[in-house]
Amino acid sequence: MSADSVKNIGLVFMVDYICTIKFEINNMNLHEYQGKEILSGFGVRIQRGLVAQSAAEAVAAAKQLTDETGTSWHVIKAQVHAGGRGKGGGVKLAKNLSEVESIANDIIGMNLITPQTSAEGKKVHQVLVAEDVYYPGETETNEFYMSVLLNRSKGRNMIMYSTEGGMDIETVAEETPHLIFTEEVDPSVGLMPFQARRIAFNLGLSGLAFKEMTKFATNLYTAYVKSDASLFEINPVLKTSDNKIMAVDAKVTIDDNALFRHKDYQSLRDFREENPIEVEAGELGLNYVDLDGNVGCMVNGAGLAMATMDLIKQAGGEPANFLDVGGTADASRVEAAFKIILKDPAVKAILINIFGGIVRCDRVAQGVIDAYQNMGTINVPIIVRLQGTNADIAKQLIDNSGLDVQSAVEFQEAADKVQAVLS
Ligand code: GDP
Ligand code: MN
């Protein structure tokens, strides 16, 4: 495959790809050790390891691994939902049991800050104690990158791979895009043997490593499809000194919408790793994603919610969240949504944008008024745009309520009012 065909991936795909990695709505992220267990179940070779919640457990795990694999060196790896752990001091090599103990002691309970976490970092609750699979003198030329994901614009699965493993793939994409290869897979046919061979060839492999890589890619693709994942990212994939190909790291994201088919995966969810406001919103049946801005949004329908966020940005503001309250925006849902939005201290105004198709606008307006009164004081201005069935009655209700709620009929008018209260 040539550099030109890489360019042909196109901006849309790269953006889509980055979005998949960074903005995972409707997805369940797994820990490295959980992802590796799934991979192993599909015959993908993995770096063996055991999870530990304490230093004592880590030592016991290391002893067990030594009995099973013969290696006396181990890597201790923080288990948090963020990449770049190595750079933040969350991946360390231990050369004996006392180092296992002291490193595990240091990592468990630490606040791990990596390029992918917020400035506060993420608290580490557990570590993976893994066999050391790097032989002394091993160079990083033996580290590869491989991911499987959906190329939405083409409606096909995609294997993305590179000789530049162990590095941040966004950096590789920026600086040396010709070193990233892609293999498109027709989902109805699956990964063809010639494609698996092309991957091994492009990675410069031969002999046993070549055969191992075709098996690795084939099984990885099967794991991705069968587990209903939206992303499998293995960075690095290692060629060991005895030419075996194995997954050293695993970032796995399962599509929430398919979880009903995988009852055994549901227990893999680690709520400690998720945004607490998003978890609470999920329990209330609200589709909420926390964002960085200061304008809270309450919208019915995901499409209108996206358009509302665009409009806020166009008017010079920044959305504080994505929130789809769903089709039945009654008083109790509106109240629940208010509570969720107001948990974010950055919110300086709330824009409610409801299209009354199935739901009548006057009922939503009454819901807003009831919720507002039930909640006592809401200290931020609220702009409500209700459009559709009974929009005029709804506007009257809001205007006559005596509350600090402004009504708008047009989209632009709503955005302008938001801007006016912010400035
Ligand atoms: P990430 O930093 O969160 O992506 O975590 P990784 O699992 O990718 O580990 C980071 C780095 O640690 C890898 O790129 C390797 O260079 C190194 N590493 C991982 N496993 C081993 C191991 O078994 N032995 C040694 N010496 N290094 C390892
Ligand atoms: Mn990694």
Tab-separated table of C-alpha atoms and ligand atoms in Angstrom:
chain	number	residue	atom	x	y	z
A	1	MET	CA	0.000	0.000	0.000
A	2	SER	CA	1.335	3.439	-0.899
A	3	ALA	CA	1.494	6.788	0.801
A	4	ASP	CA	-1.141	8.035	-1.628
A	5	SER	CA	-3.683	5.510	-0.502
A	6	VAL	CA	-3.078	6.628	3.061
A	7	LYS	CA	-3.859	10.188	2.018
A	8	ASN	CA	-7.041	8.811	0.496
A	9	ILE	CA	-8.283	7.819	3.934
A	10	GLY	CA	-9.324	11.439	3.849
A	11	LEU	CA	-9.837	13.998	6.516
A	12	VAL	CA	-13.332	12.766	7.280
A	13	PHE	CA	-12.037	9.425	8.338
A	14	MET	CA	-9.201	10.836	10.424
A	15	VAL	CA	-11.618	13.148	12.198
A	16	ASP	CA	-14.041	10.286	12.700
A	17	TYR	CA	-11.216	8.170	14.030
A	18	ILE	CA	-10.019	10.801	16.486
A	19	CYS	CA	-13.630	11.310	17.590
A	20	THR	CA	-13.991	7.581	18.184
A	21	ILE	CA	-10.971	7.679	20.426
A	22	LYS	CA	-11.698	10.917	22.269
A	23	PHE	CA	-15.476	11.223	22.454
A	24	GLU	CA	-16.996	7.916	23.218
A	25	ILE	CA	-20.708	8.343	23.513
A	26	ASN	CA	-22.660	5.107	23.822
A	27	ASN	CA	-19.554	3.146	24.515
A	28	MET	CA	-18.249	1.138	27.418
A	29	ASN	CA	-14.511	1.391	27.931
A	30	LEU	CA	-12.647	-1.538	29.398
A	31	HIS	CA	-9.474	-1.810	31.413
A	32	GLU	CA	-6.398	-3.218	29.729
A	33	TYR	CA	-6.625	-6.482	31.685
A	34	GLN	CA	-10.289	-6.943	30.704
A	35	GLY	CA	-9.570	-6.239	27.037
A	36	LYS	CA	-6.704	-8.723	27.085
A	37	GLU	CA	-8.966	-11.407	28.568
A	38	ILE	CA	-11.402	-10.946	25.702
A	39	LEU	CA	-8.566	-11.054	23.161
A	40	SER	CA	-7.146	-14.194	24.694
A	41	GLY	CA	-10.571	-15.844	24.402
A	42	PHE	CA	-10.359	-15.343	20.636
A	43	GLY	CA	-6.883	-16.806	20.346
A	44	VAL	CA	-4.964	-13.525	20.248
A	45	ARG	CA	-1.618	-13.968	22.002
A	46	ILE	CA	-1.301	-11.618	24.953
A	47	GLN	CA	1.312	-10.671	27.490
A	48	ARG	CA	0.179	-12.772	30.477
A	49	GLY	CA	-0.809	-10.967	33.625
A	50	LEU	CA	-2.937	-10.921	36.777
A	51	VAL	CA	-4.790	-8.019	38.294
A	52	ALA	CA	-4.024	-6.940	41.880
A	53	GLN	CA	-5.754	-4.525	44.261
A	54	SER	CA	-2.906	-4.323	46.786
A	55	ALA	CA	0.867	-4.701	46.996
A	56	ALA	CA	0.449	-8.082	48.722
A	57	GLU	CA	-1.787	-9.298	45.912
A	58	ALA	CA	0.737	-8.001	43.400
A	59	VAL	CA	3.515	-10.070	45.002
A	60	ALA	CA	1.301	-13.178	45.007
A	61	ALA	CA	0.445	-12.525	41.350
A	62	ALA	CA	4.118	-12.144	40.438
A	63	LYS	CA	4.971	-15.465	42.157
A	64	GLN	CA	2.196	-17.227	40.293
A	65	LEU	CA	3.331	-15.770	36.966
A	66	THR	CA	6.893	-16.860	37.633
A	67	ASP	CA	5.668	-20.405	38.321
A	68	GLU	CA	3.693	-20.405	35.072
A	69	THR	CA	6.030	-18.599	32.701
A	70	GLY	CA	9.462	-18.878	34.238
A	71	THR	CA	10.128	-15.135	33.981
A	72	SER	CA	11.246	-13.435	37.159
A	73	TRP	CA	10.892	-9.858	35.848
A	74	HIS	CA	7.476	-8.231	35.782
A	75	VAL	CA	5.850	-5.030	34.612
A	76	ILE	CA	3.437	-3.317	36.964
A	77	LYS	CA	0.784	-1.410	35.049
A	78	ALA	CA	-1.783	1.019	36.436
A	79	GLN	CA	-5.322	0.076	35.369
A	80	VAL	CA	-7.165	3.286	34.531
A	81	HIS	CA	-9.243	4.320	31.549
A	82	ALA	CA	-6.562	6.470	29.948
A	83	GLY	CA	-3.637	5.891	27.654
A	84	GLY	CA	-0.128	7.249	27.936
A	85	ARG	CA	0.295	5.595	31.333
A	86	GLY	CA	3.935	4.833	30.637
A	87	LYS	CA	4.705	8.534	30.235
A	88	GLY	CA	2.947	9.349	33.517
A	89	GLY	CA	4.858	6.779	35.580
A	90	GLY	CA	2.035	4.228	35.575
A	91	VAL	CA	4.026	1.407	33.900
A	92	LYS	CA	7.181	0.198	35.647
A	93	LEU	CA	9.525	-2.746	35.402
A	94	ALA	CA	10.218	-4.796	38.546
A	95	LYS	CA	13.283	-7.052	38.624
A	96	ASN	CA	12.463	-8.937	41.816
A	97	LEU	CA	9.632	-9.441	44.309
A	98	SER	CA	10.633	-6.609	46.594
A	99	GLU	CA	10.517	-4.234	43.595
A	100	VAL	CA	7.094	-5.651	42.692
A	101	GLU	CA	5.942	-4.792	46.189
A	102	SER	CA	7.358	-1.274	46.322
A	103	ILE	CA	6.273	-0.334	42.790
A	104	ALA	CA	2.753	-1.703	43.357
A	105	ASN	CA	2.660	0.256	46.606
A	106	ASP	CA	3.614	3.445	44.764
A	107	ILE	CA	1.202	3.002	41.867
A	108	ILE	CA	-1.913	1.795	43.725
A	109	GLY	CA	-3.594	4.859	45.189
A	110	MET	CA	-1.566	7.329	43.125
A	111	ASN	CA	-3.162	10.044	41.047
A	112	LEU	CA	-1.918	9.172	37.601
A	113	ILE	CA	-1.550	12.115	35.269
A	114	THR	CA	-1.009	11.254	31.598
A	115	PRO	CA	-1.382	13.213	28.352
A	116	GLN	CA	-4.876	11.703	28.126
A	117	THR	CA	-6.182	12.523	31.611
A	118	SER	CA	-7.304	15.854	33.002
A	119	ALA	CA	-4.829	17.928	35.009
A	120	GLU	CA	-6.085	16.283	38.220
A	121	GLY	CA	-5.291	12.839	36.854
A	122	LYS	CA	-7.001	9.545	37.616
A	123	LYS	CA	-6.890	7.627	40.866
A	124	VAL	CA	-5.394	4.155	40.449
A	125	HIS	CA	-7.360	1.421	42.240
A	126	GLN	CA	-5.634	-1.629	40.776
A	127	VAL	CA	-2.605	-2.749	38.814
A	128	LEU	CA	-1.912	-5.433	36.267
A	129	VAL	CA	1.131	-7.500	37.132
A	130	ALA	CA	2.383	-8.841	33.804
A	131	GLU	CA	5.257	-11.035	32.665
A	132	ASP	CA	8.147	-9.028	31.238
A	133	VAL	CA	8.141	-9.835	27.549
A	134	TYR	CA	10.929	-7.482	26.488
A	135	TYR	CA	14.304	-9.134	26.427
A	136	PRO	CA	17.303	-7.028	27.434
A	137	GLY	CA	18.567	-5.110	24.428
A	138	GLU	CA	15.220	-5.333	22.644
A	139	THR	CA	14.675	-2.281	20.463
A	140	GLU	CA	11.460	-0.505	19.715
A	141	THR	CA	11.709	-1.589	16.058
A	142	ASN	CA	9.861	-4.651	17.308
A	143	GLU	CA	6.857	-2.623	18.418
A	144	PHE	CA	3.926	-2.180	16.051
A	145	TYR	CA	0.551	-0.473	16.196
A	146	MET	CA	-2.754	-2.059	15.229
A	147	SER	CA	-6.362	-1.018	15.695
A	148	VAL	CA	-9.722	-2.163	14.400
A	149	LEU	CA	-12.544	0.329	14.134
A	150	LEU	CA	-15.479	1.371	12.030
A	151	ASN	CA	-14.963	3.712	9.106
A	152	ARG	CA	-18.377	5.337	9.212
A	153	SER	CA	-18.051	7.222	5.948
A	154	LYS	CA	-17.369	3.968	4.079
A	155	GLY	CA	-19.616	1.709	6.135
A	156	ARG	CA	-16.748	-0.731	6.520
A	157	ASN	CA	-14.508	-1.969	9.239
A	158	MET	CA	-10.946	-0.830	9.116
A	159	ILE	CA	-7.694	-2.242	10.351
A	160	MET	CA	-5.209	0.532	10.872
A	161	TYR	CA	-1.627	-0.482	11.497
A	162	SER	CA	1.844	0.896	11.586
A	163	THR	CA	5.477	0.016	12.070
A	164	GLU	CA	5.606	2.916	14.550
A	165	GLY	CA	4.287	1.122	17.627
A	166	GLY	CA	4.527	2.309	21.195
A	167	MET	CA	4.083	5.937	20.122
A	168	ASP	CA	1.052	8.165	20.225
A	169	ILE	CA	-0.722	7.321	16.932
A	170	GLU	CA	-1.976	10.901	16.514
A	171	THR	CA	1.665	12.017	16.436
A	172	VAL	CA	2.516	9.366	13.852
A	173	ALA	CA	-0.486	10.478	11.760
A	174	GLU	CA	0.738	14.058	11.903
A	175	GLU	CA	4.463	13.611	11.409
A	176	THR	CA	4.852	10.434	9.356
A	177	PRO	CA	1.440	9.607	7.858
A	178	HIS	CA	3.074	7.385	5.204
A	179	LEU	CA	3.937	4.952	7.997
A	180	ILE	CA	0.270	4.295	8.747
A	181	PHE	CA	-1.413	1.620	6.640
A	182	THR	CA	-5.064	0.724	6.446
A	183	GLU	CA	-6.930	-2.384	5.404
A	184	GLU	CA	-10.612	-1.995	4.681
A	185	VAL	CA	-12.745	-4.994	5.529
A	186	ASP	CA	-16.109	-5.761	4.014
A	187	PRO	CA	-18.144	-6.757	7.092
A	188	SER	CA	-20.165	-9.323	5.136
A	189	VAL	CA	-17.032	-11.167	4.009
A	190	GLY	CA	-14.639	-10.593	6.900
A	191	LEU	CA	-10.866	-10.286	6.764
A	192	MET	CA	-9.593	-12.273	3.772
A	193	PRO	CA	-6.373	-14.319	4.111
A	194	PHE	CA	-4.651	-12.207	1.418
A	195	GLN	CA	-5.405	-9.092	3.474
A	196	ALA	CA	-3.878	-10.623	6.600
A	197	ARG	CA	-0.782	-11.481	4.550
A	198	ARG	CA	-0.594	-7.940	3.157
A	199	ILE	CA	-0.596	-6.593	6.732
A	200	ALA	CA	2.290	-8.874	7.743
A	201	PHE	CA	4.166	-7.938	4.552
A	202	ASN	CA	3.715	-4.182	5.029
A	203	LEU	CA	5.040	-4.550	8.570
A	204	GLY	CA	8.237	-5.967	7.097
A	205	LEU	CA	7.911	-9.418	8.644
A	206	SER	CA	9.056	-12.787	7.355
A	207	GLY	CA	9.190	-16.401	8.447
A	208	LEU	CA	7.509	-17.321	11.713
A	209	ALA	CA	6.769	-13.695	12.632
A	210	PHE	CA	4.942	-13.291	9.311
A	211	LYS	CA	2.716	-16.290	10.016
A	212	GLU	CA	2.182	-15.149	13.587
A	213	MET	CA	1.106	-11.698	12.400
A	214	THR	CA	-1.475	-13.065	9.939
A	215	LYS	CA	-2.953	-15.116	12.770
A	216	PHE	CA	-2.808	-12.151	15.139
A	217	ALA	CA	-4.619	-9.795	12.732
A	218	THR	CA	-7.219	-12.431	11.815
A	219	ASN	CA	-8.043	-13.277	15.417
A	220	LEU	CA	-8.013	-9.614	16.431
A	221	TYR	CA	-10.535	-8.820	13.708
A	222	THR	CA	-12.743	-11.747	14.803
A	223	ALA	CA	-12.564	-10.551	18.427
A	224	TYR	CA	-13.640	-7.058	17.335
A	225	VAL	CA	-16.658	-8.339	15.401
A	226	LYS	CA	-17.797	-11.024	17.845
A	227	SER	CA	-17.531	-8.811	20.908
A	228	ASP	CA	-19.479	-5.965	19.215
A	229	ALA	CA	-16.631	-3.597	19.911
A	230	SER	CA	-16.356	-0.148	18.445
A	231	LEU	CA	-12.610	-0.035	18.975
A	232	PHE	CA	-9.752	-2.401	19.577
A	233	GLU	CA	-6.457	-0.561	19.783
A	234	ILE	CA	-3.312	-2.563	20.451
A	235	ASN	CA	-0.301	-0.335	21.015
A	236	PRO	CA	2.234	-1.823	21.124
A	237	VAL	CA	1.918	-5.126	19.336
A	238	LEU	CA	5.255	-6.788	20.107
A	239	LYS	CA	7.423	-9.103	18.077
A	240	THR	CA	9.292	-11.015	20.771
A	241	SER	CA	12.871	-12.139	20.360
A	242	ASP	CA	11.576	-15.613	19.499
A	243	ASN	CA	9.362	-14.128	16.764
A	244	LYS	CA	6.016	-14.442	18.494
A	245	ILE	CA	3.478	-11.667	17.967
A	246	MET	CA	1.583	-10.526	21.061
A	247	ALA	CA	-0.585	-7.756	22.454
A	248	VAL	CA	1.269	-5.820	25.160
A	249	ASP	CA	-1.476	-3.232	25.628
A	250	ALA	CA	-5.217	-3.238	24.823
A	251	LYS	CA	-7.678	-0.402	24.595
A	252	VAL	CA	-11.116	-1.892	24.052
A	253	THR	CA	-14.429	-0.124	23.701
A	254	ILE	CA	-17.678	-2.070	23.499
A	255	ASP	CA	-20.736	-0.630	21.793
A	256	ASP	CA	-23.354	-0.044	24.517
A	257	ASN	CA	-26.173	-0.779	22.116
A	258	ALA	CA	-25.024	-4.376	21.769
A	259	LEU	CA	-24.479	-5.042	25.465
A	260	PHE	CA	-27.769	-6.929	25.677
A	261	ARG	CA	-26.052	-9.625	23.609
A	262	HIS	CA	-23.159	-9.859	26.064
A	263	LYS	CA	-24.576	-10.241	29.549
A	264	ASP	CA	-21.137	-11.368	30.736
A	265	TYR	CA	-19.584	-8.030	29.695
A	266	GLN	CA	-21.955	-5.924	31.773
A	267	SER	CA	-20.024	-6.617	34.966
A	268	LEU	CA	-16.867	-5.273	33.296
A	269	ARG	CA	-18.149	-1.730	33.580
A	270	ASP	CA	-16.098	0.230	36.126
A	271	PHE	CA	-18.182	3.207	37.230
A	272	ARG	CA	-15.253	4.593	39.215
A	273	GLU	CA	-13.656	5.438	35.873
A	274	GLU	CA	-16.637	7.295	34.496
A	275	ASN	CA	-17.799	10.859	34.907
A	276	PRO	CA	-20.126	10.741	37.971
A	277	ILE	CA	-22.607	13.180	36.436
A	278	GLU	CA	-22.821	11.045	33.297
A	279	VAL	CA	-23.365	7.914	35.394
A	280	GLU	CA	-26.197	9.604	37.312
A	281	ALA	CA	-27.762	10.908	34.099
A	282	GLY	CA	-27.630	7.398	32.656
A	283	GLU	CA	-29.495	6.050	35.684
A	284	LEU	CA	-32.187	8.685	35.080
A	285	GLY	CA	-32.461	7.603	31.455
A	286	LEU	CA	-30.943	10.821	30.111
A	287	ASN	CA	-28.421	10.844	27.306
A	288	TYR	CA	-25.841	13.234	28.741
A	289	VAL	CA	-22.231	13.967	27.815
A	290	ASP	CA	-20.228	16.426	29.880
A	291	LEU	CA	-18.368	19.086	27.868
A	292	ASP	CA	-16.108	22.019	28.720
A	293	GLY	CA	-18.286	25.092	27.977
A	294	ASN	CA	-20.624	27.262	30.033
A	295	VAL	CA	-23.998	26.993	28.266
A	296	GLY	CA	-26.068	24.081	29.528
A	297	CYS	CA	-28.358	22.566	26.891
A	298	MET	CA	-31.581	20.631	27.309
A	299	VAL	CA	-32.885	19.340	24.006
A	300	ASN	CA	-35.185	16.607	22.754
A	301	GLY	CA	-33.647	14.415	20.083
A	302	ALA	CA	-29.959	13.796	19.445
A	303	GLY	CA	-29.956	15.561	16.066
A	304	LEU	CA	-31.488	18.731	17.441
A	305	ALA	CA	-29.098	18.520	20.394
A	306	MET	CA	-26.113	18.471	18.023
A	307	ALA	CA	-27.560	21.368	15.997
A	308	THR	CA	-28.116	23.320	19.213
A	309	MET	CA	-24.500	22.834	20.210
A	310	ASP	CA	-23.426	24.094	16.774
A	311	LEU	CA	-25.640	27.132	17.127
A	312	ILE	CA	-24.259	27.982	20.542
A	313	LYS	CA	-20.745	27.792	19.149
A	314	GLN	CA	-21.677	29.889	16.134
A	315	ALA	CA	-23.069	32.555	18.444
A	316	GLY	CA	-19.716	32.610	20.250
A	317	GLY	CA	-20.586	30.431	23.253
A	318	GLU	CA	-19.430	26.986	24.290
A	319	PRO	CA	-21.825	24.148	25.143
A	320	ALA	CA	-21.385	22.732	28.655
A	321	ASN	CA	-22.965	19.454	27.707
A	322	PHE	CA	-24.824	17.348	25.214
A	323	LEU	CA	-28.208	16.346	26.608
A	324	ASP	CA	-31.034	14.559	24.894
A	325	VAL	CA	-34.034	14.389	27.238
A	326	GLY	CA	-35.844	12.093	24.825
A	327	GLY	CA	-39.316	12.257	23.362
A	328	THR	CA	-41.275	12.556	26.592
A	329	ALA	CA	-40.070	15.845	28.039
A	330	ASP	CA	-42.531	15.986	30.944
A	331	ALA	CA	-42.085	17.876	34.230
A	332	SER	CA	-40.233	15.088	36.017
A	333	ARG	CA	-37.772	14.593	33.172
A	334	VAL	CA	-37.231	18.322	32.804
A	335	GLU	CA	-36.582	18.541	36.538
A	336	ALA	CA	-34.139	15.622	36.399
A	337	ALA	CA	-32.380	17.289	33.478
A	338	PHE	CA	-32.148	20.637	35.330
A	339	LYS	CA	-30.549	18.900	38.289
A	340	ILE	CA	-27.978	17.181	36.102
A	341	ILE	CA	-27.088	20.350	34.179
A	342	LEU	CA	-26.764	22.410	37.365
A	343	LYS	CA	-24.302	19.927	38.885
A	344	ASP	CA	-21.718	21.404	36.526
A	345	PRO	CA	-20.482	24.588	38.269
A	346	ALA	CA	-19.290	26.029	34.933
A	347	VAL	CA	-22.869	26.476	33.676
A	348	LYS	CA	-23.722	30.190	33.358
A	349	ALA	CA	-26.922	29.881	31.306
A	350	ILE	CA	-29.276	27.137	30.212
A	351	LEU	CA	-30.755	26.867	26.760
A	352	ILE	CA	-33.811	24.649	26.456
A	353	ASN	CA	-34.570	23.812	22.846
A	354	ILE	CA	-37.582	21.583	22.335
A	355	PHE	CA	-39.396	20.656	19.182
A	356	GLY	CA	-42.981	19.748	19.971
A	357	GLY	CA	-43.861	16.993	17.560
A	358	ILE	CA	-45.190	14.114	19.603
A	359	VAL	CA	-44.836	16.092	22.816
A	360	ARG	CA	-46.927	19.290	23.068
A	361	CYS	CA	-45.007	22.515	23.723
A	362	ASP	CA	-47.459	23.775	26.351
A	363	ARG	CA	-46.876	20.622	28.399
A	364	VAL	CA	-43.128	21.091	28.196
A	365	ALA	CA	-43.505	24.756	29.175
A	366	GLN	CA	-45.585	23.737	32.171
A	367	GLY	CA	-42.939	21.140	32.966
A	368	VAL	CA	-40.223	23.808	32.943
A	369	ILE	CA	-42.285	26.093	35.194
A	370	ASP	CA	-43.148	23.266	37.619
A	371	ALA	CA	-39.581	22.035	37.754
A	372	TYR	CA	-38.296	25.573	38.280
A	373	GLN	CA	-40.683	26.125	41.191
A	374	ASN	CA	-40.002	22.691	42.721
A	375	MET	CA	-36.297	23.331	42.724
A	376	GLY	CA	-36.459	26.577	44.682
A	377	THR	CA	-33.735	28.826	43.354
A	378	ILE	CA	-32.052	28.362	40.031
A	379	ASN	CA	-29.293	30.931	39.879
A	380	VAL	CA	-28.646	30.926	36.161
A	381	PRO	CA	-30.793	32.524	33.466
A	382	ILE	CA	-32.858	30.160	31.356
A	383	ILE	CA	-33.761	30.662	27.716
A	384	VAL	CA	-36.482	28.424	26.361
A	385	ARG	CA	-37.195	27.897	22.709
A	386	LEU	CA	-40.301	25.843	22.083
A	387	GLN	CA	-41.309	25.227	18.515
A	388	GLY	CA	-44.059	23.037	17.098
A	389	THR	CA	-47.473	22.019	18.434
A	390	ASN	CA	-48.960	24.711	20.714
A	391	ALA	CA	-45.772	26.792	20.644
A	392	ASP	CA	-47.769	30.047	21.049
A	393	ILE	CA	-49.573	28.804	24.166
A	394	ALA	CA	-46.223	27.649	25.548
A	395	LYS	CA	-44.684	31.093	25.020
A	396	GLN	CA	-47.577	32.734	26.867
A	397	LEU	CA	-47.209	30.319	29.767
A	398	ILE	CA	-43.496	31.099	30.102
A	399	ASP	CA	-43.923	34.860	29.658
A	400	ASN	CA	-46.693	34.990	32.269
A	401	SER	CA	-44.962	32.737	34.801
A	402	GLY	CA	-43.055	35.580	36.440
A	403	LEU	CA	-39.925	33.410	36.543
A	404	ASP	CA	-36.465	34.308	35.297
A	405	VAL	CA	-37.122	32.380	32.117
A	406	GLN	CA	-36.994	33.999	28.692
A	407	SER	CA	-38.852	32.531	25.771
A	408	ALA	CA	-37.780	32.526	22.155
A	409	VAL	CA	-39.438	31.250	19.034
A	410	GLU	CA	-36.631	31.337	16.481
A	411	PHE	CA	-33.401	29.386	16.815
A	412	GLN	CA	-31.250	32.487	16.224
A	413	GLU	CA	-33.295	34.532	18.668
A	414	ALA	CA	-32.606	31.887	21.334
A	415	ALA	CA	-28.876	31.937	20.621
A	416	ASP	CA	-28.780	35.741	20.734
A	417	LYS	CA	-30.561	35.746	24.095
A	418	VAL	CA	-28.007	33.271	25.434
A	419	GLN	CA	-25.228	35.566	24.283
A	420	ALA	CA	-26.925	38.594	25.840
A	421	VAL	CA	-27.152	36.965	29.296
A	422	LEU	CA	-23.534	35.798	29.130
A	423	SER	CA	-22.039	39.145	28.239
B	1	GDP	P1	0.398	3.088	27.831
B	1	GDP	O1	1.585	3.960	28.113
B	1	GDP	O2	-0.791	3.468	28.663
B	1	GDP	O3	0.069	3.025	26.384
B	1	GDP	O4	0.788	1.613	28.348
B	1	GDP	P2	1.493	0.390	27.565
B	1	GDP	O5	0.869	-0.860	28.030
B	1	GDP	O6	1.487	0.604	26.108
B	1	GDP	O7	2.978	0.412	28.121
B	1	GDP	C1	3.815	1.516	27.913
B	1	GDP	C2	5.194	1.043	27.519
B	1	GDP	O8	5.754	0.217	28.532
B	1	GDP	C3	5.226	0.188	26.274
B	1	GDP	O9	5.258	0.930	25.088
B	1	GDP	C4	6.502	-0.598	26.461
B	1	GDP	O10	7.589	0.119	25.897
B	1	GDP	C5	6.659	-0.679	27.961
B	1	GDP	N1	6.352	-2.058	28.377
B	1	GDP	C6	5.152	-2.681	28.387
B	1	GDP	N2	5.281	-3.968	28.746
B	1	GDP	C7	6.602	-4.163	29.001
B	1	GDP	C8	7.385	-5.291	29.422
B	1	GDP	O11	6.902	-6.396	29.593
B	1	GDP	N3	8.719	-5.081	29.595
B	1	GDP	C9	9.302	-3.888	29.395
B	1	GDP	N4	10.610	-3.769	29.604
B	1	GDP	N5	8.618	-2.818	28.968
B	1	GDP	C10	7.280	-2.943	28.778
B	2	MN	MN	-0.103	1.601	24.943
